[in-house]
XYZ file of C-alpha atoms in Angstrom:
519
model
C 17.957 13.411 32.820
C 15.538 13.007 29.915
C 18.238 11.502 27.744
C 19.313 9.070 30.436
C 15.722 7.987 31.123
C 14.931 7.211 27.474
C 18.163 5.873 25.964
C 18.316 2.238 27.105
C 15.783 0.363 24.956
C 17.136 0.629 21.401
C 18.642 -2.849 21.453
C 15.433 -4.257 22.901
C 13.309 -2.632 20.158
C 15.612 -4.039 17.497
C 14.560 -7.560 18.551
C 11.044 -6.807 17.363
C 12.292 -5.102 14.234
C 14.158 -8.365 13.452
C 11.032 -10.421 13.980
C 9.106 -8.276 11.491
C 11.917 -8.403 8.950
C 12.293 -12.174 9.233
C 8.536 -12.714 8.706
C 8.681 -10.580 5.535
C 11.760 -12.463 4.327
C 9.959 -15.753 4.798
C 7.170 -14.511 2.547
C 9.366 -13.297 -0.303
C 10.081 -16.581 -2.151
C 6.467 -17.676 -2.395
C 4.001 -16.806 -5.153
C 4.927 -14.067 -7.623
C 4.608 -10.355 -8.271
C 1.326 -8.814 -7.270
C -0.648 -6.798 -9.850
C 0.059 -3.394 -8.272
C 3.767 -4.198 -7.843
C 4.067 -4.680 -11.605
C 2.516 -1.276 -12.163
C 4.890 0.361 -9.683
C 7.889 -1.279 -11.312
C 6.736 0.197 -14.624
C 6.401 3.627 -12.964
C 10.022 3.231 -11.853
C 11.030 2.885 -15.519
C 9.149 6.121 -16.386
C 10.186 8.389 -13.557
C 8.233 11.638 -13.236
C 7.015 13.974 -10.541
C 3.610 12.307 -10.594
C 1.369 9.654 -12.029
C -2.381 9.165 -12.441
C -2.809 7.065 -9.275
C 0.042 8.009 -6.962
C 2.753 10.604 -6.268
C 6.308 9.623 -7.316
C 7.808 8.121 -4.127
C 6.952 4.485 -4.836
C 8.332 4.843 -8.387
C 11.613 6.164 -7.026
C 11.816 3.231 -4.607
C 11.098 0.828 -7.514
C 13.869 2.444 -9.579
C 16.422 2.308 -6.747
C 15.530 -1.325 -6.008
C 15.921 -2.451 -9.619
C 19.114 -0.467 -10.107
C 20.817 -1.682 -6.962
C 19.437 -5.191 -6.553
C 17.912 -6.309 -9.867
C 14.389 -7.184 -10.866
C 13.654 -10.264 -8.727
C 10.818 -10.426 -6.238
C 13.362 -10.318 -3.417
C 14.946 -7.195 -4.852
C 11.572 -5.546 -5.393
C 10.486 -6.083 -1.787
C 13.683 -5.145 0.038
C 12.646 -1.566 0.739
C 9.108 -2.634 1.740
C 10.698 -4.897 4.339
C 13.053 -2.175 5.562
C 10.199 0.297 5.962
C 8.042 -2.346 7.650
C 10.841 -2.818 10.143
C 11.108 0.958 10.606
C 7.429 1.156 11.462
C 8.072 -1.288 14.325
C 11.196 0.663 15.296
C 9.399 3.999 15.610
C 6.414 2.393 17.311
C 8.842 1.189 19.968
C 10.416 4.660 20.226
C 6.982 6.295 20.542
C 6.197 3.864 23.378
C 9.396 4.943 25.104
C 8.583 8.651 24.587
C 5.175 8.092 26.205
C 6.951 6.662 29.230
C 6.753 2.940 28.435
C 9.419 0.435 29.308
C 10.224 -3.077 28.185
C 6.801 -4.644 28.803
C 5.024 -1.744 27.057
C 7.462 -1.944 24.112
C 7.109 -5.717 23.774
C 3.301 -5.557 23.947
C 2.969 -2.711 21.457
C 5.479 -4.089 18.957
C 4.348 -7.729 19.064
C 0.706 -6.794 18.773
C 1.537 -4.605 15.780
C 3.667 -7.299 14.118
C 0.884 -9.863 14.316
C -1.979 -7.492 13.602
C -3.817 -8.723 10.470
C -3.865 -5.185 9.064
C -0.071 -4.834 9.151
C 0.758 -8.403 8.231
C -1.230 -8.048 5.033
C -0.181 -4.555 3.991
C 3.528 -4.284 4.732
C 5.316 -6.705 2.400
C 4.342 -5.633 -1.124
C 5.813 -2.821 -3.245
C 2.867 -0.503 -2.699
C 2.573 3.022 -1.325
C 0.705 1.684 1.751
C 3.748 0.647 3.795
C 5.613 3.843 3.021
C 2.514 5.933 3.848
C 2.205 4.162 7.187
C 5.847 4.870 7.885
C 5.524 8.625 7.319
C 2.470 8.764 9.594
C 4.330 6.930 12.355
C 7.444 9.065 11.895
C 5.342 12.229 11.989
C 3.811 11.221 15.310
C 7.223 10.379 16.743
C 8.689 13.724 15.725
C 5.804 15.734 17.251
C 6.012 13.740 20.478
C 9.791 14.102 20.504
C 9.494 17.875 20.132
C 7.004 18.010 22.981
C 9.431 16.070 25.215
C 12.601 17.965 24.272
C 11.566 21.374 22.825
C 14.346 20.846 20.290
C 13.345 22.707 17.124
C 15.224 20.292 14.874
C 12.364 17.877 15.262
C 9.977 20.409 13.758
C 12.163 20.697 10.694
C 12.422 16.933 10.484
C 8.632 16.942 10.728
C 8.441 19.201 7.644
C 10.607 16.763 5.734
C 8.504 13.778 6.864
C 5.209 15.440 5.860
C 6.663 16.596 2.552
C 7.927 13.102 1.666
C 4.657 11.675 2.943
C 2.749 13.853 0.473
C 5.022 12.563 -2.269
C 4.084 9.041 -1.205
C 0.303 9.163 -0.813
C -2.063 12.116 -0.660
C -3.641 10.718 2.543
C -0.692 12.343 4.359
C -2.492 15.668 3.862
C -5.518 14.317 5.702
C -3.428 12.994 8.581
C -1.453 16.263 8.872
C -4.746 18.116 9.015
C -6.018 15.696 11.672
C -2.913 16.294 13.757
C -3.473 20.069 13.504
C -7.049 19.578 14.729
C -5.802 17.416 17.586
C -3.277 20.036 18.596
C -5.771 22.914 18.321
C -8.243 21.338 20.774
C -5.571 20.608 23.407
C -3.009 22.593 25.317
C -0.351 21.602 22.822
C -1.800 24.132 20.360
C 1.154 26.390 21.230
C 3.270 24.214 18.891
C 1.359 25.512 15.920
C 2.265 29.094 16.695
C 5.963 28.423 16.917
C 7.903 30.310 14.234
C 9.869 27.145 13.487
C 6.612 25.392 12.654
C 6.267 27.867 9.786
C 9.663 26.722 8.620
C 8.485 23.100 8.822
C 5.394 23.956 6.743
C 7.581 25.742 4.156
C 9.807 22.654 3.836
C 6.817 20.373 3.387
C 5.317 22.615 0.714
C 8.638 22.982 -1.060
C 9.111 19.198 -1.230
C 5.555 18.715 -2.476
C 5.611 21.579 -4.963
C 6.996 19.620 -7.972
C 4.069 17.178 -7.759
C 1.621 20.084 -7.574
C 3.144 21.530 -10.749
C 2.977 18.094 -12.409
C -0.717 17.764 -11.513
C -1.614 21.139 -13.019
C 0.526 20.476 -16.120
C -1.396 17.217 -16.636
C -4.865 18.692 -15.984
C -5.145 17.381 -12.413
C -5.396 13.629 -13.074
C -5.754 12.981 -9.352
C -9.193 14.650 -9.480
C -10.336 12.395 -12.303
C -8.783 9.380 -10.640
C -10.619 10.114 -7.369
C -13.904 10.614 -9.213
C -13.437 7.270 -10.960
C -12.454 5.620 -7.671
C -15.476 7.182 -5.996
C -17.827 5.935 -8.716
C -16.407 2.416 -9.063
C -15.365 1.571 -5.508
C -15.770 4.115 -2.734
C -19.471 4.705 -3.308
C -20.075 1.046 -2.476
C -18.385 1.378 0.962
C -21.084 1.878 3.582
C -20.234 3.784 6.788
C -21.157 0.667 8.742
C -18.681 -1.334 6.654
C -15.867 1.111 7.333
C -16.566 1.065 11.074
C -16.817 -2.713 11.264
C -13.599 -3.078 9.319
C -11.759 -0.818 11.766
C -13.031 -3.020 14.566
C -11.811 -6.167 12.834
C -8.588 -5.280 11.010
C -6.306 -5.578 14.028
C -7.892 -8.763 15.317
C -7.560 -9.319 19.080
C -5.266 -6.264 19.253
C -8.452 -4.193 19.010
C -8.526 -4.192 22.797
C -4.955 -2.914 22.959
C -5.449 0.078 20.707
C -8.775 0.909 22.337
C -6.962 0.892 25.678
C -4.375 3.247 24.199
C -7.067 5.522 22.809
C -8.781 5.875 26.224
C -5.489 6.322 28.042
C -4.634 9.186 25.699
C -8.009 10.764 26.462
C -8.211 10.238 30.199
C -4.788 9.408 31.668
C -3.075 12.138 33.647
C 0.273 10.605 32.750
C -0.424 10.987 29.012
C -2.117 14.402 29.156
C 0.675 15.947 27.047
C -0.163 13.554 24.212
C -3.956 13.807 24.352
C -3.892 15.465 20.942
C -3.120 12.064 19.376
C -6.494 10.697 20.405
C -8.294 13.708 18.945
C -6.209 13.382 15.753
C -7.406 9.775 15.490
C -11.008 10.903 15.916
C -10.560 13.585 13.229
C -8.986 11.285 10.619
C -11.516 8.545 11.389
C -14.495 10.903 10.844
C -12.926 12.381 7.725
C -12.324 8.985 6.088
C -15.762 7.810 7.168
C -17.374 10.804 5.458
C -15.175 10.327 2.381
C -16.082 6.603 2.148
C -12.378 5.819 2.471
C -11.030 2.307 2.262
C -10.236 0.650 5.551
C -6.468 0.559 4.965
C -6.333 4.354 4.565
C -6.484 4.566 8.391
C -3.866 1.894 9.210
C -1.056 4.418 9.757
C -2.923 5.922 12.736
C -2.891 2.717 14.785
C 0.798 2.377 15.836
C 0.513 5.439 18.090
C -2.537 3.841 19.772
C -0.659 0.531 20.140
C 2.152 2.426 21.845
C -0.280 4.156 24.251
C -1.981 0.816 24.869
C 1.334 -0.764 25.808
C 1.937 2.060 28.251
C -1.551 1.599 29.710
C -1.192 -2.108 30.392
C 2.236 -1.494 31.861
C 0.649 0.947 34.336
C -2.020 -1.609 35.225
C 0.232 -4.625 35.604
C 3.314 -3.555 37.524
C 4.905 -6.510 39.266
C 3.536 -9.758 37.896
C 5.760 -11.236 35.180
C 3.353 -14.144 34.759
C 0.394 -11.829 34.126
C 2.441 -9.660 31.787
C 3.432 -12.736 29.805
C -0.191 -13.842 29.599
C -1.250 -10.395 28.364
C 1.378 -10.427 25.597
C 0.219 -13.931 24.568
C -3.408 -12.798 24.659
C -2.777 -9.974 22.178
C -0.595 -11.967 19.811
C -1.461 -15.701 19.773
C -5.055 -15.404 18.543
C -3.849 -13.495 15.476
C -1.077 -15.954 14.548
C -3.408 -18.559 12.918
C -4.344 -15.821 10.437
C -0.709 -15.439 9.338
C -0.813 -17.743 6.244
C -3.941 -15.982 5.037
C -2.330 -12.549 5.089
C 1.366 -13.135 4.520
C 2.580 -15.909 2.111
C 4.974 -17.533 4.567
C 4.072 -20.978 3.247
C 4.723 -22.414 -0.270
C 1.730 -22.568 -2.628
C 0.712 -26.181 -1.962
C 0.882 -25.784 1.811
C -1.084 -22.527 1.554
C -3.771 -24.284 -0.450
C -3.861 -27.039 2.188
C -4.223 -24.407 4.894
C -7.218 -22.805 3.152
C -8.797 -26.209 2.542
C -8.520 -26.997 6.228
C -10.075 -23.652 7.115
C -13.005 -24.219 4.756
C -13.657 -27.569 6.416
C -13.017 -26.817 10.037
C -12.866 -23.024 10.457
C -15.644 -21.646 8.222
C -15.559 -18.361 10.141
C -12.357 -17.541 8.199
C -13.989 -18.004 4.790
C -14.246 -14.229 4.441
C -10.503 -14.132 3.723
C -10.934 -16.224 0.523
C -14.122 -14.465 -0.618
C -13.259 -12.244 -3.595
C -14.914 -9.186 -5.076
C -17.216 -11.534 -7.029
C -18.556 -12.621 -3.607
C -17.540 -16.216 -4.344
C -15.358 -18.427 -2.181
C -11.987 -19.188 -3.848
C -9.038 -21.474 -2.970
C -6.929 -18.527 -1.752
C -7.254 -14.802 -1.076
C -7.685 -12.369 -3.960
C -4.295 -10.832 -3.190
C -2.653 -14.251 -3.633
C -4.650 -14.783 -6.816
C -3.297 -11.496 -8.093
C 0.245 -12.916 -7.783
C -0.307 -15.795 -10.170
C -0.340 -16.186 -13.944
C 1.673 -13.111 -14.936
C 4.809 -14.931 -16.092
C 2.636 -17.414 -18.058
C 0.842 -14.533 -19.747
C 4.127 -12.929 -20.736
C 5.428 -16.215 -22.139
C 2.316 -16.590 -24.353
C 2.784 -13.041 -25.628
C 6.498 -13.695 -26.263
C 5.772 -16.936 -28.154
C 3.196 -15.119 -30.260
C 5.680 -12.340 -31.032
C 8.422 -14.819 -31.885
C 6.100 -16.668 -34.254
C 6.392 -13.673 -36.554
C 9.239 -13.045 -38.911
C 11.818 -10.346 -38.089
C 10.271 -8.139 -40.768
C 6.783 -8.656 -39.360
C 8.013 -7.881 -35.866
C 9.110 -4.442 -37.040
C 5.463 -3.618 -37.678
C 4.046 -5.247 -34.545
C 2.634 -3.646 -31.427
C 1.460 -5.268 -28.177
C -1.681 -3.940 -26.495
C -3.074 -4.893 -23.078
C -6.470 -4.256 -21.534
C -5.464 -3.502 -17.959
C -2.458 -2.245 -16.008
C -1.757 -5.636 -14.414
C -1.327 -7.313 -17.796
C 0.617 -4.288 -19.117
C 2.867 -4.322 -16.047
C 3.559 -8.038 -16.399
C 4.463 -7.771 -20.051
C 6.576 -4.672 -19.381
C 8.466 -6.496 -16.608
C 8.832 -10.010 -17.992
C 8.995 -8.834 -21.571
C 12.524 -7.551 -21.010
C 13.897 -11.072 -21.028
C 12.124 -11.762 -24.319
C 13.160 -8.463 -25.974
C 9.525 -7.526 -26.530
C 8.614 -4.042 -27.771
C 7.179 -1.632 -25.207
C 3.683 -2.526 -24.176
C 0.781 -0.197 -25.048
C -2.166 0.203 -22.696
C -4.610 3.024 -22.102
C -5.300 1.876 -18.556
C -3.941 3.648 -15.513
C -0.621 5.499 -15.863
C 0.303 3.430 -18.927
C -1.903 5.876 -20.775
C 0.713 8.597 -20.074
C 3.195 6.760 -22.253
C 0.816 5.411 -24.923
C 1.135 6.770 -28.473
C -1.847 8.829 -29.760
C -2.229 6.435 -32.709
C -0.980 2.996 -33.783
C 1.065 4.289 -36.757
C 1.839 1.743 -39.410
C 1.272 -1.326 -37.242
C 0.314 -4.366 -39.344
C 0.315 -6.932 -36.548
C -1.272 -6.428 -33.159
C -0.863 -8.777 -30.204
C -3.814 -8.058 -27.943
C -4.393 -9.190 -24.357
C -8.101 -9.426 -23.558
C -9.344 -9.673 -19.951
C -13.027 -9.761 -20.900
C -13.596 -13.369 -21.968
C -12.726 -12.569 -25.572
C -15.486 -9.943 -25.940
C -13.072 -7.070 -26.475
C -11.065 -9.129 -28.987
C -14.277 -9.953 -30.818
C -15.170 -6.313 -31.062
C -11.707 -5.258 -32.221
C -11.500 -8.212 -34.552
C -14.145 -6.635 -36.799
C -11.576 -3.938 -37.688
C -8.924 -6.549 -38.654
C -8.219 -8.673 -41.703
C -7.737 -11.775 -39.523
C -7.859 -12.805 -35.868
C -6.205 -15.743 -34.122
C -6.237 -16.694 -30.458
C -2.748 -17.890 -29.449
C -3.309 -18.823 -25.807
C -4.709 -17.869 -22.433
C -3.961 -18.043 -18.708
C -5.126 -21.461 -17.510
C -4.034 -21.339 -13.872
C -7.346 -21.732 -11.977
C -5.889 -19.990 -8.941
C -5.111 -16.770 -10.829
C -7.487 -13.810 -10.794
C -6.752 -13.432 -14.509
C -7.619 -17.047 -15.420
C -9.103 -17.044 -18.909
C -7.327 -13.831 -20.007
C -6.562 -14.483 -23.667
C -3.879 -13.445 -26.142
C -4.886 -12.701 -29.728
C -2.931 -11.995 -32.888
C -4.573 -9.484 -35.226
C -3.244 -8.920 -38.718
C -3.572 -5.991 -41.123
C -5.867 -3.605 -39.263
C -8.327 -1.618 -41.343
C -8.164 2.194 -41.176
C -11.196 2.217 -38.883
C -9.094 0.568 -36.162
C -6.837 3.603 -35.854
C -9.947 5.793 -35.635
C -11.278 3.561 -32.871
C -7.955 3.683 -31.008
C -7.732 7.490 -31.281
C -11.233 7.849 -29.783
C -10.287 5.629 -26.873
C -7.043 7.535 -26.415
C -8.895 10.833 -26.271
C -11.490 9.471 -23.873
C -9.096 7.743 -21.500
C -5.901 9.811 -21.785
C -6.572 13.270 -23.162
C -9.790 13.348 -21.177
C -7.846 12.973 -17.935
């Protein structure tokens, strides 16, 4: 009877999966690679069981994408789009497992599709979309086990948690939150099932190689988190985190809040009450840890599903009212679409932001960058511009040297975005491997510069770093800079240094020890 009751909506859910996929496809041709995508593509070319910033999953995805489909933007974002669609798919399935039917599915899925949080985070090659997927899948598998008592779902749960840990370490926090949620409800019996021990063993076994990698590399995640805490997280106030959670889903706030209270108080959802307590646990934990707002995104689909169920219980026979409710939780978010997902070409996007600045000043927050200044587009969009131009300047500088000079030339970049761009675009120019001590590029950097006689240096600090390094060179020449005013990296310069003095190698070794060996 269970199977018959919950086996008729797969085709219906696929409609919403298609909508999500189409929106992502519309965004693919516009703008360029984002800064973090270029890093992750580089990770894919240096596969390992771990990196300074992230576990290996995103690097594996990058490698598979480039091997199967090439190195275009479309190829890079194929798997992001697939996983974004799967998030919608499993949100629909969770809604069905909670007892929802077509209206509940449509409401939950459409609200999720047009939620600002998920529009903005689910189309780039970043761990975020994959992390969200594992959270949603984990919830589905626990709920499925509760409904069926089939132990296979517990073993699938172990695989999902293990792969989630290999994607982003926040999976550990969510798994812990789910355990807390189960412990404080009647579903705690699940935790004392012998098959749950098998699931835990599978998760640990999958995650073990990354643990070994971390210890073999002196726990870089600890240093990375300390750096992140000092440079970013310490500036996140608890009030900021709370207000962001209120705002990130736009008008759909009222849907997930409904789902949260239904999970707490509804007799029909009493079996799933643990999900609400899990949300409370992960919310409090991230609040105390000064976590970024997007760390919590993966917890919202389950609340959207419960919210869809709740509204379906309230509105039983009025198709007109149901239609109005769906429109209410989707239409107000749609005007935000071009701000969060690049579905429009560059010029039209610029026109959209110009119109907003003139007529809808309330949306100016979207184009306010970390420098607290208002810009023509969002910072994410600005981080997708200028990279190919930078690589072309570096290539022209390299090709201005003779073949013999090129044999003794190295290319050095200040930050991982520049390094990732030159690594990616440099393949078409046959450039030597980029050297950078920033981020995971430090893992592959040489401990000294050897016999380099020519150094092409990319400076992101208005020439100040080049000026400092130039004192250790025989000559310095600026060969170009990013001039696109829309790019975050506008003004980043390229310099050609010749015949470094011995003190330069000493300077480089000190920086290597500080930034790489010190990790």
